[in-house]
Short mmCIF file of C-alpha atoms and ligand atoms in Angstrom, two decimals:
data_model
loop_
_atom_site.label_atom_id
_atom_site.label_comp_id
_atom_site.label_asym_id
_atom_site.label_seq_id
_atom_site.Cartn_x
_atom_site.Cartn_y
_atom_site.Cartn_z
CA UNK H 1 0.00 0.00 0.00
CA UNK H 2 1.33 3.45 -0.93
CA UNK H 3 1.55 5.80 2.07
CA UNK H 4 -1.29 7.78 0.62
CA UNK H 5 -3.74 4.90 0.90
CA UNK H 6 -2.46 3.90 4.47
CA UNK H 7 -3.04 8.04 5.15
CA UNK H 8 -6.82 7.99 3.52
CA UNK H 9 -7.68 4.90 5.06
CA UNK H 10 -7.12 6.12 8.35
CA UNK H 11 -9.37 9.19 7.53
CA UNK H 12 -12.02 6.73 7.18
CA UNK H 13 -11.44 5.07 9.83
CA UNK H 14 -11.66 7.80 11.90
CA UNK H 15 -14.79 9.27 10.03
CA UNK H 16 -16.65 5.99 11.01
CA UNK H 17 -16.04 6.38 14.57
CA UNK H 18 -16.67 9.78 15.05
CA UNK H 19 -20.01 9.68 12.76
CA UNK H 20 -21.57 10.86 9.75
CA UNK H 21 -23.17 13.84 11.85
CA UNK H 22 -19.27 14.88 13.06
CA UNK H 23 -17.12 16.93 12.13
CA UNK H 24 -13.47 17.15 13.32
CA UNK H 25 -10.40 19.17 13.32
CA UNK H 26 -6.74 18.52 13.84
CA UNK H 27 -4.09 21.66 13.46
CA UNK H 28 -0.34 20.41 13.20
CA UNK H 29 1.78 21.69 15.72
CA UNK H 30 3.00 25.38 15.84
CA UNK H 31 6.42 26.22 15.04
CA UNK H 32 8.50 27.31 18.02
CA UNK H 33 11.07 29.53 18.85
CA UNK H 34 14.49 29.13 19.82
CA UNK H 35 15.74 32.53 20.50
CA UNK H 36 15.67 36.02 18.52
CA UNK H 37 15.66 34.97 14.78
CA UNK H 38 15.96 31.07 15.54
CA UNK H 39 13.27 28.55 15.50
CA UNK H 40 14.13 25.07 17.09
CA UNK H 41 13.56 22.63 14.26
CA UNK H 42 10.68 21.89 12.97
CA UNK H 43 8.39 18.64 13.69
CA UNK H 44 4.99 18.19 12.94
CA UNK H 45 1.82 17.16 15.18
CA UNK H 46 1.84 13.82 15.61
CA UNK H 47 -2.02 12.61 15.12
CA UNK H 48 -2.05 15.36 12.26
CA UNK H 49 1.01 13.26 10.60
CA UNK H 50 -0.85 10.39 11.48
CA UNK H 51 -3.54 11.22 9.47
CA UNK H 52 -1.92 12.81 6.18
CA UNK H 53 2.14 12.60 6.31
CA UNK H 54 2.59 16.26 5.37
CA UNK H 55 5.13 18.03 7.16
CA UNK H 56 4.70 21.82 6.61
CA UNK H 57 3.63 23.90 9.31
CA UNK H 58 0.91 26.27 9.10
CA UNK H 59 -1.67 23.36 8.01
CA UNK H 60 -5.11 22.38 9.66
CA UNK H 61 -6.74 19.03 8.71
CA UNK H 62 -10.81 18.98 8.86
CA UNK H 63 -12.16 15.73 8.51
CA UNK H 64 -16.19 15.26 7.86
CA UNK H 65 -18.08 12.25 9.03
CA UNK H 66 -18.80 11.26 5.62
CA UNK H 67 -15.13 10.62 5.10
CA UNK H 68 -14.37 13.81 2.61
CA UNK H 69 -11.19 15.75 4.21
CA UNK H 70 -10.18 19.62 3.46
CA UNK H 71 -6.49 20.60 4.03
CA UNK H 72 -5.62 24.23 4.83
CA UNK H 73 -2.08 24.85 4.19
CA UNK H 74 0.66 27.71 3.26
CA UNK H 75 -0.29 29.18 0.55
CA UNK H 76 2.76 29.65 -2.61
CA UNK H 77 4.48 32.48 -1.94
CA UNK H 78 7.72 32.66 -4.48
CA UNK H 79 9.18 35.33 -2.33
CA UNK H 80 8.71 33.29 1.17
CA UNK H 81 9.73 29.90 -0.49
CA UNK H 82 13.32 31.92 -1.79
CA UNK H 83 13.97 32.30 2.01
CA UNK H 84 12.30 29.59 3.70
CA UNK H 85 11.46 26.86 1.10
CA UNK H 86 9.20 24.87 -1.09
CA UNK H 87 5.68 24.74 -0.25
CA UNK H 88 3.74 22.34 -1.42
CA UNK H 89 0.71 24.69 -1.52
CA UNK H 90 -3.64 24.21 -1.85
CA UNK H 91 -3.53 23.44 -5.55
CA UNK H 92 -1.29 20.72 -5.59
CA UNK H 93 -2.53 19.13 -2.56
CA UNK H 94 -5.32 17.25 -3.68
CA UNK H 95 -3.05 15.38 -6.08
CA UNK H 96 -0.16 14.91 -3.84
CA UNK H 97 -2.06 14.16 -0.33
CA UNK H 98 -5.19 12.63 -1.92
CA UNK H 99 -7.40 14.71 0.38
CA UNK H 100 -10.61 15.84 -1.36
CA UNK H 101 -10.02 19.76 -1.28
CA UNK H 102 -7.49 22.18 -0.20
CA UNK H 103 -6.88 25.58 0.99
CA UNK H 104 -4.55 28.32 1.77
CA UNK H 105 -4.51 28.61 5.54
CA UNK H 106 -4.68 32.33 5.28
CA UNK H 107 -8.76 30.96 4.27
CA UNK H 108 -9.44 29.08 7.62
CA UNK H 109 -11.25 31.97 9.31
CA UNK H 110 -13.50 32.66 6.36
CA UNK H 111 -14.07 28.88 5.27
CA UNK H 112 -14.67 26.99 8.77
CA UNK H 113 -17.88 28.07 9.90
CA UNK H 114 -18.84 26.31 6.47
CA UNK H 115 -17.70 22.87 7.09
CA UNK H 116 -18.93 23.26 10.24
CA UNK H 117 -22.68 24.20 9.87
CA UNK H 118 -24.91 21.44 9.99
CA UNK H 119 -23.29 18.87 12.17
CA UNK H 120 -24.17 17.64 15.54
CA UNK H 121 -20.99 17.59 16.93
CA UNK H 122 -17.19 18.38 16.74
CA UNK H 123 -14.19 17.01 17.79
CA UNK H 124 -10.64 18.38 18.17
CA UNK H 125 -7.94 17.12 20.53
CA UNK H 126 -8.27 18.58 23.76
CA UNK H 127 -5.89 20.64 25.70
CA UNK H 128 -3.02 19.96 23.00
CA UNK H 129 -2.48 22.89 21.02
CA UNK H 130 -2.53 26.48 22.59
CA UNK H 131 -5.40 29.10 21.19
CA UNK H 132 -7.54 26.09 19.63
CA UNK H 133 -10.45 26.24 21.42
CA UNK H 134 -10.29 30.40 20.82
CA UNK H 135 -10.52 29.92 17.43
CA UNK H 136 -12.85 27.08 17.86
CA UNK H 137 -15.26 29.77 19.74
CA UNK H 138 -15.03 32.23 16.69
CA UNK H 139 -16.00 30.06 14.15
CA UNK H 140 -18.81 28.62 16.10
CA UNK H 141 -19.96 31.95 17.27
CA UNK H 142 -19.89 33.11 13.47
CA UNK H 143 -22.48 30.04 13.25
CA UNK H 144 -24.08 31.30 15.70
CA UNK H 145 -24.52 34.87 14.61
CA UNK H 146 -26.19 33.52 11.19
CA UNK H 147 -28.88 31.00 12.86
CA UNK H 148 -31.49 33.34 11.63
CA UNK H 149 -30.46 32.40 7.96
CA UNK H 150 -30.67 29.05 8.65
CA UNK H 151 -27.30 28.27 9.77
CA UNK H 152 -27.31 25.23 12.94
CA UNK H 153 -24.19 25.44 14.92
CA UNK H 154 -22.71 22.01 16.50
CA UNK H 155 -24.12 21.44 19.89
CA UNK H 156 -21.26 19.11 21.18
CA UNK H 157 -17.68 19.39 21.33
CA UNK H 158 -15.86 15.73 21.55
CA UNK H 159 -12.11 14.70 21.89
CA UNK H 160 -10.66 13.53 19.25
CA UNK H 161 -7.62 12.30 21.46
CA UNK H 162 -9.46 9.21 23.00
CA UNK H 163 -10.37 8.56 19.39
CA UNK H 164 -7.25 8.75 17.83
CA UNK H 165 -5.15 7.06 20.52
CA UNK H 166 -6.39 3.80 20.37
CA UNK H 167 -6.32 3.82 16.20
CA UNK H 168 -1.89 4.73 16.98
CA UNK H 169 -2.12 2.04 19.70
CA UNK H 170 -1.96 -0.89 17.26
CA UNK H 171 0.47 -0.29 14.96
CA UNK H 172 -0.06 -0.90 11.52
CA UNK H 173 2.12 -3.11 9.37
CA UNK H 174 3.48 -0.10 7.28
CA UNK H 175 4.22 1.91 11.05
CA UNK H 176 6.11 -1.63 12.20
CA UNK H 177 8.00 -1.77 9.32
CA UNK H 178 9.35 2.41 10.05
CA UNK H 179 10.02 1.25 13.64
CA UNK H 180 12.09 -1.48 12.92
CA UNK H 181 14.35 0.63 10.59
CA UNK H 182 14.42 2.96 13.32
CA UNK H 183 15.28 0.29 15.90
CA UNK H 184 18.07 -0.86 13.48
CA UNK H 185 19.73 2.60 13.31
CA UNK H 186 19.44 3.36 17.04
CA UNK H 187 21.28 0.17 17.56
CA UNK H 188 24.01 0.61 15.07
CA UNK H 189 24.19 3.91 16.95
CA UNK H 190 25.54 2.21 20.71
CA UNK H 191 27.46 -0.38 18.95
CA UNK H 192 29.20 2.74 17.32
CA UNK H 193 29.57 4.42 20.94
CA UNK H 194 30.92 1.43 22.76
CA UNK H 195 33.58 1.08 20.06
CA UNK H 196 34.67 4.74 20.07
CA UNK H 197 34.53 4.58 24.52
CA UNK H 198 37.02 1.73 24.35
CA UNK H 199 39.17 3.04 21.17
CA UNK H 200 39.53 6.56 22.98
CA UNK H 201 40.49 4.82 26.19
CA UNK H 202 42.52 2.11 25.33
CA UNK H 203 44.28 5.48 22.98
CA UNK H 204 44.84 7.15 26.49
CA UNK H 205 42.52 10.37 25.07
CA UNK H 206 40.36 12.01 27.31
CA UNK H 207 37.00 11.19 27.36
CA UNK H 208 33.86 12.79 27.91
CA UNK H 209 30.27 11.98 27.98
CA UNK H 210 29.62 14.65 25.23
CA UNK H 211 32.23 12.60 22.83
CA UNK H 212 29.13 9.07 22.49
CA UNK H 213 26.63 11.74 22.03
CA UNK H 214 28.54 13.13 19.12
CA UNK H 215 28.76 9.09 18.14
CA UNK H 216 25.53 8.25 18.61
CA UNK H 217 23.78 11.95 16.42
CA UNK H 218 26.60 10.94 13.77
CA UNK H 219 24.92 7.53 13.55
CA UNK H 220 21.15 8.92 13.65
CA UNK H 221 21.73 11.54 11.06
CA UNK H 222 23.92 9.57 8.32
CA UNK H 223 21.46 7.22 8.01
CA UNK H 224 18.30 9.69 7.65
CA UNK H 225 16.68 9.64 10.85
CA UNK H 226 15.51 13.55 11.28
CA UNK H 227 15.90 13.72 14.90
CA UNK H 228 16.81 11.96 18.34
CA UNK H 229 13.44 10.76 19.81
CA UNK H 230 14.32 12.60 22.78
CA UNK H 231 16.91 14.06 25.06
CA UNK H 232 20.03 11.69 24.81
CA UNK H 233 21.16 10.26 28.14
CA UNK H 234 24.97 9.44 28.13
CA UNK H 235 25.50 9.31 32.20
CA UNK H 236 29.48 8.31 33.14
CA UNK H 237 29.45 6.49 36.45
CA UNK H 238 27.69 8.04 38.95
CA UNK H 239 25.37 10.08 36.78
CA UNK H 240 24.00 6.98 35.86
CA UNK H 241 22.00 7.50 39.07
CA UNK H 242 20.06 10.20 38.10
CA UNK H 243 17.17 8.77 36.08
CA UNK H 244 17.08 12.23 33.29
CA UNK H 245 20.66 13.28 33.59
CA UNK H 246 21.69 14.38 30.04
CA UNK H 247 24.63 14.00 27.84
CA UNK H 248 27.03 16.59 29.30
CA UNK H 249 30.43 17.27 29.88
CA UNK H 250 31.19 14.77 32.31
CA UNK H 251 34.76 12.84 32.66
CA UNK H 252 34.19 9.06 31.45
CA UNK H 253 36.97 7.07 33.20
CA UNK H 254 38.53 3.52 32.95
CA UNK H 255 36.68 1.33 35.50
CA UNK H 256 33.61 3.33 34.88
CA UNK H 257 30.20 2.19 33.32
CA UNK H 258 28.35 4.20 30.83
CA UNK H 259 24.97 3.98 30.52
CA UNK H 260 23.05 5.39 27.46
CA UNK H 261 20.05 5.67 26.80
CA UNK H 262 19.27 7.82 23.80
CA UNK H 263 17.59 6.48 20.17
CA UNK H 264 16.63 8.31 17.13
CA UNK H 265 13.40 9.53 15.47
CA UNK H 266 12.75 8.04 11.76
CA UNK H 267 9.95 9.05 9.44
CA UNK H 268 7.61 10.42 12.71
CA UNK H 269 8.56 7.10 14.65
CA UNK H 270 10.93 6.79 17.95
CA UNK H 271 13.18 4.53 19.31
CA UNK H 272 14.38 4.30 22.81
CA UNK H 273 16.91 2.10 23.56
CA UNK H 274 19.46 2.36 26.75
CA UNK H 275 22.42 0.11 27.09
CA UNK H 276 25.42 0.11 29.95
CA UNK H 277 28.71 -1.25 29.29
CA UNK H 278 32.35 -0.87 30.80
CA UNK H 279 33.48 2.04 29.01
CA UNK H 280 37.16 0.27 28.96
CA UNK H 281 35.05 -3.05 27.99
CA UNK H 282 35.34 -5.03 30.76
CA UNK H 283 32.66 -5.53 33.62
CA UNK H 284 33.86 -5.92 37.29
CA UNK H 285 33.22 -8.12 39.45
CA UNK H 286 30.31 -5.86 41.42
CA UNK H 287 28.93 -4.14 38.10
CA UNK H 288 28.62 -7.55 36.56
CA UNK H 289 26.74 -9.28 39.30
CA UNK H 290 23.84 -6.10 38.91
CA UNK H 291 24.46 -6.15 35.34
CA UNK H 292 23.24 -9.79 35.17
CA UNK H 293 20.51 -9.27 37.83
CA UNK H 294 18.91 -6.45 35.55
CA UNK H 295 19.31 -8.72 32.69
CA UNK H 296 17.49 -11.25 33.89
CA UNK H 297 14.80 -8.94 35.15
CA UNK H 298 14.64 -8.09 31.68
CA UNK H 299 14.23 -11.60 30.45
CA UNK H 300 11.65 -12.24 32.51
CA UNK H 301 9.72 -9.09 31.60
CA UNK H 302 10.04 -10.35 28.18
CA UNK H 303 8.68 -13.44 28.74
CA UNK H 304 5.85 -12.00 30.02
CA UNK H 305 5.26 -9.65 27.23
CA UNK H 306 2.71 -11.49 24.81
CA UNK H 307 -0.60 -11.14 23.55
CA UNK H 308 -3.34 -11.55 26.58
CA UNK H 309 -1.00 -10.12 29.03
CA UNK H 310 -2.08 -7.68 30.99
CA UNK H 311 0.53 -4.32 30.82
CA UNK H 312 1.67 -4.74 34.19
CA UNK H 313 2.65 -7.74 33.81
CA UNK H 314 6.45 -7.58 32.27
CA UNK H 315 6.67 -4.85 35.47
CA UNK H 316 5.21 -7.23 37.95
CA UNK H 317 7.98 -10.10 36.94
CA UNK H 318 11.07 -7.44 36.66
CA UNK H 319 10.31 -6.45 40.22
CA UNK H 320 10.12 -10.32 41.03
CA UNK H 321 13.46 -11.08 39.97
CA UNK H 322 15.08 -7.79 40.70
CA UNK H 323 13.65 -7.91 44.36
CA UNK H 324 15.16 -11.51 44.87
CA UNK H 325 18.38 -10.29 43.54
CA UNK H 326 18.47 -7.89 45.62
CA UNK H 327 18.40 -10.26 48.38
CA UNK H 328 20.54 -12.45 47.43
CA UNK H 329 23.21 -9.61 46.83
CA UNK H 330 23.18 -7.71 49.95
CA UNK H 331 21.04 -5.02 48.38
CA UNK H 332 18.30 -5.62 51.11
CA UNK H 333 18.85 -7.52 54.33
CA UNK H 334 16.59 -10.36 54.89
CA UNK H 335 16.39 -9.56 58.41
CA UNK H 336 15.42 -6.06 58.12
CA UNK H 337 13.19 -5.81 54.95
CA UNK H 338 11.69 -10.08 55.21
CA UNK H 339 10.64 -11.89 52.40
CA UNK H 340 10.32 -11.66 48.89
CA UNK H 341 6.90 -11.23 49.09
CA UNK H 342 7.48 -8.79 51.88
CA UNK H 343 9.83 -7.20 49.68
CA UNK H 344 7.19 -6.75 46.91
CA UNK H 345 3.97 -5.97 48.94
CA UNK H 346 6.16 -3.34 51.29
CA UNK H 347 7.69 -1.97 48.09
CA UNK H 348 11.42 -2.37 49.45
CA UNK H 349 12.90 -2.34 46.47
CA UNK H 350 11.77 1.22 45.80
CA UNK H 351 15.30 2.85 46.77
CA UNK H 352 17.03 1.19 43.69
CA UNK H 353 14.59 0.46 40.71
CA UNK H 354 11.74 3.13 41.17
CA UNK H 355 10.58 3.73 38.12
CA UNK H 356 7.95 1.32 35.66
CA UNK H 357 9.49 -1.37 33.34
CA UNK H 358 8.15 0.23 30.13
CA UNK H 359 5.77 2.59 28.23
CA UNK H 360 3.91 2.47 24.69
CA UNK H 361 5.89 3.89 22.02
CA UNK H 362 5.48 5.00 18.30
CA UNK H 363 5.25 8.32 17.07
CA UNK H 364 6.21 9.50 20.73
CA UNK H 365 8.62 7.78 22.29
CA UNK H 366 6.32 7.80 26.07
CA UNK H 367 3.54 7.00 23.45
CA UNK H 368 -0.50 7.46 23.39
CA UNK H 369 -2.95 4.87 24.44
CA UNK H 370 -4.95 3.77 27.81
CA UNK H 371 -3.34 2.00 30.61
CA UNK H 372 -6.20 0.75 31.58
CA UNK H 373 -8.51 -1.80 29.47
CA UNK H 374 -11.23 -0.13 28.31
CA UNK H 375 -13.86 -2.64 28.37
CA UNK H 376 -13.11 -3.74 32.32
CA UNK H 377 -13.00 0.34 32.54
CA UNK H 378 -15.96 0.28 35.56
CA UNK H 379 -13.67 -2.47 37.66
CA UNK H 380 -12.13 0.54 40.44
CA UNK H 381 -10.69 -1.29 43.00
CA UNK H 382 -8.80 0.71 46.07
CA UNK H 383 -5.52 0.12 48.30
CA UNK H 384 -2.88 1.99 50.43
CA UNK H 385 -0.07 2.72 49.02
CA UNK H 386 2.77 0.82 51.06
CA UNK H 387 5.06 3.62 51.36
CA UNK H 388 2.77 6.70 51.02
CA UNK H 389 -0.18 5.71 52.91
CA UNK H 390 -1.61 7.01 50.05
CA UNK H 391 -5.62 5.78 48.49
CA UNK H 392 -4.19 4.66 45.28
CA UNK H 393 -7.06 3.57 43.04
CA UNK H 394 -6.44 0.48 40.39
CA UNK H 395 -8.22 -0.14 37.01
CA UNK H 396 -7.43 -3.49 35.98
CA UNK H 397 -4.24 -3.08 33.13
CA UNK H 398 -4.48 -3.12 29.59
CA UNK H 399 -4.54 -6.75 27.53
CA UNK H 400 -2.37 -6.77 25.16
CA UNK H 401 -2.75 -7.26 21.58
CA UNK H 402 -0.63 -8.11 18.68
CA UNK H 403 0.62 -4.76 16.97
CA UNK H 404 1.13 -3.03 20.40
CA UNK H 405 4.78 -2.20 20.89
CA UNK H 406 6.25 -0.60 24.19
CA UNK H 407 9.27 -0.88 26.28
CA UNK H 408 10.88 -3.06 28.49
CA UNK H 409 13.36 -1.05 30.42
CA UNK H 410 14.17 -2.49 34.33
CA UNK H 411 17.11 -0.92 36.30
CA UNK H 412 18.67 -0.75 39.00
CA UNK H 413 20.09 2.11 40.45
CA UNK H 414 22.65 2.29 43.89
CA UNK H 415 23.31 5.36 45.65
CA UNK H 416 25.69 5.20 48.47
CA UNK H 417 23.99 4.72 52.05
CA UNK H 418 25.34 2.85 55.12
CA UNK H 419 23.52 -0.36 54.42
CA UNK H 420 24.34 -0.33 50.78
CA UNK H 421 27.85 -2.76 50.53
CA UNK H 422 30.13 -0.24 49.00
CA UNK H 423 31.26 -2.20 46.27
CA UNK H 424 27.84 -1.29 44.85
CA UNK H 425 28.12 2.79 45.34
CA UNK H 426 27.15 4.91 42.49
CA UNK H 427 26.05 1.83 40.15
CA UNK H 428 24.23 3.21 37.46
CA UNK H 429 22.25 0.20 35.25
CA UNK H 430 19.27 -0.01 33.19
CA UNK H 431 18.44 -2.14 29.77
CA UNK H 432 15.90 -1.31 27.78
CA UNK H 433 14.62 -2.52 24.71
CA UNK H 434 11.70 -2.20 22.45
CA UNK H 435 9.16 -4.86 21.42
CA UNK H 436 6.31 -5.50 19.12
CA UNK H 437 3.83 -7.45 20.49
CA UNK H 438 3.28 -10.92 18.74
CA UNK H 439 -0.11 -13.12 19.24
CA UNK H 440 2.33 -15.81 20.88
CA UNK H 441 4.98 -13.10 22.93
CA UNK H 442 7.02 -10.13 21.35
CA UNK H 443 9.59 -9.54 18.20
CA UNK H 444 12.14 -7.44 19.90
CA UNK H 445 12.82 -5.00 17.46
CA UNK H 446 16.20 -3.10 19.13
CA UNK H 447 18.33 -6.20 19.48
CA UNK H 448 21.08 -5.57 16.90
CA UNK H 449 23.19 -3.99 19.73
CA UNK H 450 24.43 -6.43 22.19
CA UNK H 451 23.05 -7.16 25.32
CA UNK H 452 24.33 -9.89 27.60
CA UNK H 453 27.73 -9.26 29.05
CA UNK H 454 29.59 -12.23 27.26
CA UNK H 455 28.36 -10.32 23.55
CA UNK H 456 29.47 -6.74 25.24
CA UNK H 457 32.90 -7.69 26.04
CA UNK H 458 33.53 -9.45 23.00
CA UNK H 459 32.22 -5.93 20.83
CA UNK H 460 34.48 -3.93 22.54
CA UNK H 461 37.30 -6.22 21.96
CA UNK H 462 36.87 -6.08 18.30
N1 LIG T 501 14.24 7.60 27.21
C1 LIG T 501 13.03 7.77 27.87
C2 LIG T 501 12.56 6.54 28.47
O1 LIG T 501 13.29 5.57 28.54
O2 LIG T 501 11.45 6.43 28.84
MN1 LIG T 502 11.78 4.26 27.62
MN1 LIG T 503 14.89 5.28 27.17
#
């Protein structure tokens, strides 16, 4: 299927649910500046890229319940277009986007009461884009103002969000297939910044954090992806503690590990991968006996990643394993913290792995969709918090279904505290990798970068 006929069959898709009587509107996202004359670089909306792949700014998608769709976008300006650029512009649009009419945005005042008149209700994506429901309130107040000549303004206002998150939940075939490439390229990116962390050192060059970022955006870029999916992490040592510490400046040192956790952006898609290695290669004794614990965690998170699952469950067995490993290494003292299940119910393990094993992700990298399943969405259940005291209250999780892809990313994470065995100070680890899930468990889709320690040693011996 070409990508226009993935883009207008999602239109209809989204017609049907909202209704013949709808009517719905999605802007793309506003440009934004950097400073003075500067804009950061540009990236479109994601649901509006969902639903057309154009990526100008300035544009407005308005979708009817009968399926036709009207694109407002830049209009061609010869002398704008010598400073900033080719636009595509209205009249070509139809031909190129397959949409059934277009616009120049400068129109969108003058032509939206129009589209809208008639139709019970409309829908826009709530509390997303700044100003919306402003210019929302003109148009329908224009309606409004013409009732007398017959106009009927919409008497509902919907969003669209709901709507259009669980259509990006389940990823398509054609959105797999971008995600994989994107999960190839991210990889090929850490393999390239575990080669460069050992060459420097094993060179005797000084080495700095901000050197595998330059490795890793090298990587992105030179194969096409437009952007990191988000903030790279590159955290030397101790910063590996700090769960959103950036790439900086910091001194990477033999004996350290590195953790990084940074992945690109491909064709509106992310990545997000994190891996920690010895930047001279070699694991210690102490950071291999965590390293293998969180491994493991992750295996079994994996395991439990398949279709029918429930969401929580790759979290629920990470904590298992991690919690006995902690244990079992010192991390926790039996006679002060009890049993596993103590462990787990008390929430013990909360000082060194406090964050959730994973998160959808697709066009953002912390991605759309409910955590809770819908149809169980009346099953509230409340408990205490174990280390609040807090009312918590719990939906039942999501199931998962084939097509769904999210993260499985356990840690742990040791800051220095009398009870902590020292050999463990300022270890830094989490693994995370991305997975598609399958109707009998998950295609990892991240996995061309090493993992276990055995296939990291023998990478940065090559
Ligand atoms: N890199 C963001 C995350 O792992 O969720
Ligand atoms: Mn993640
Ligand atoms: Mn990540």
């Amino acid at each position: 299927m070409n990508s226009n006929a993935i883009y207008t069959q999602r239109r209809a898709q989204l017609a049907a649910k909202i209704g013949p009587n709808s009517v719905a509107i999605i802007p793309t996202a506003p440009e934004q500046q950097r400073n003075r004359d500067s804009d950061f670089p540009y990236r479109p909306d994601s649901y509006f890229y969902y639903l057309c792949g154009f990526t100008e700014p300035r544009a407005w998608l308005v979708i009817s319940g009968d399926g036709q769709t009207t694109l407002f976008c830049q209009p061609k300006d010869l002398e704008r277009e010598i400073w900033d650029g080719y636009r595509l512009g209205p009249e070509a649009a139809p031909g190129q986007l397959a949409v059934n009419a277009a616009f120049s945005v400068t129109e969108l005042d003058a032509k939206l009461p129009a589209l809208l008149d008639g139709r019970e209700a409309v829908w826009f994506p709530f509390a997303t884009h700044k100003g919306l429901e402003t210019r929302l309130d003109g148009w329908l107040g224009s309606l409004r103002g013409r009732v007398r000549y017959g106009s009927l303004c919409p008497q509902t206002q919907r969003d669209l969000c709901g709507v259009l998150d669980e259509m990006r939940l389940v990823k398509d075939p054609h959105e797999q297939a971008i995600m994989r490439r994107a999960g190839q390229i991210s990889a090929a990116a850490h393999i390239r910044a575990m080669q460069c962390s050992v060459h420097m050192l094993q060179a005797d060059q000084e080495l700095r954090e901000y050197h595998l970022e330059a490795e890793l955006l090298h990587e992105f870029r030179r194969h096409g992806s437009q952007f990191p999916a988000y903030g790279s992490i590159v955290a030397a040592g101790a910063n590996a503690c700090v769960l959103h510490y950036r790439a900086d400046r910091g001194l990477i040192r033999n004996g350290e590990l590195v953790l990084i956790d940074a992945a690109c952006e491909l064709d509106g898609y992310a990545s997000d991968i994190t891996r920690t290695f010895p930047a001279n290669g070699r694991f210690t004794g102490p950071q291999r006996t965590l390293y293998e614990l969180v491994l493991a965690a992750q295996e079994a998170a994996i395991a439990a990643t398949r279709a029918g699952a429930r969401f929580t469950d790759p979290h629920d067995a990470a904590v298992k394993v991690l919690a006995q490993g902690m244990l079992d290494v010192g991390l926790l003292d039996k006679n002060k913290v009890g049993s596993l299940q103590d462990v787990i119910e008390k929430r013990a393990y909360f000082p060194f792995y406090m964050h959730r094993t994973g998160h959808w992700i697709g066009m953002d990298v912390h991605d759309c969709g409910d955590y809770t399943e819908p149809s169980e969405i009346g099953q509230v259940s409340s408990r205490k918090d174990a280390l609040t005291g807090d009312t918590i209250k719990d939906r039942p999780a999501r199931i998962l279904q084939p097509g769904m892809a999210l993260t499985i990313e356990p840690g742990i994470y040791v800051r220095p505290a009398d009870a902590v065995p020292e050999q463990f100070h300022h270890i830094g680890i989490r693994i995370e990798d991305d997975a598609i899930v399958t109707a009998t468990g998950c295609e990892l889709i991240t996995r061309d970068v090493p993992v276990d320690v055995a296939g990291i040693e023998a990478l940065m011996r090559a």
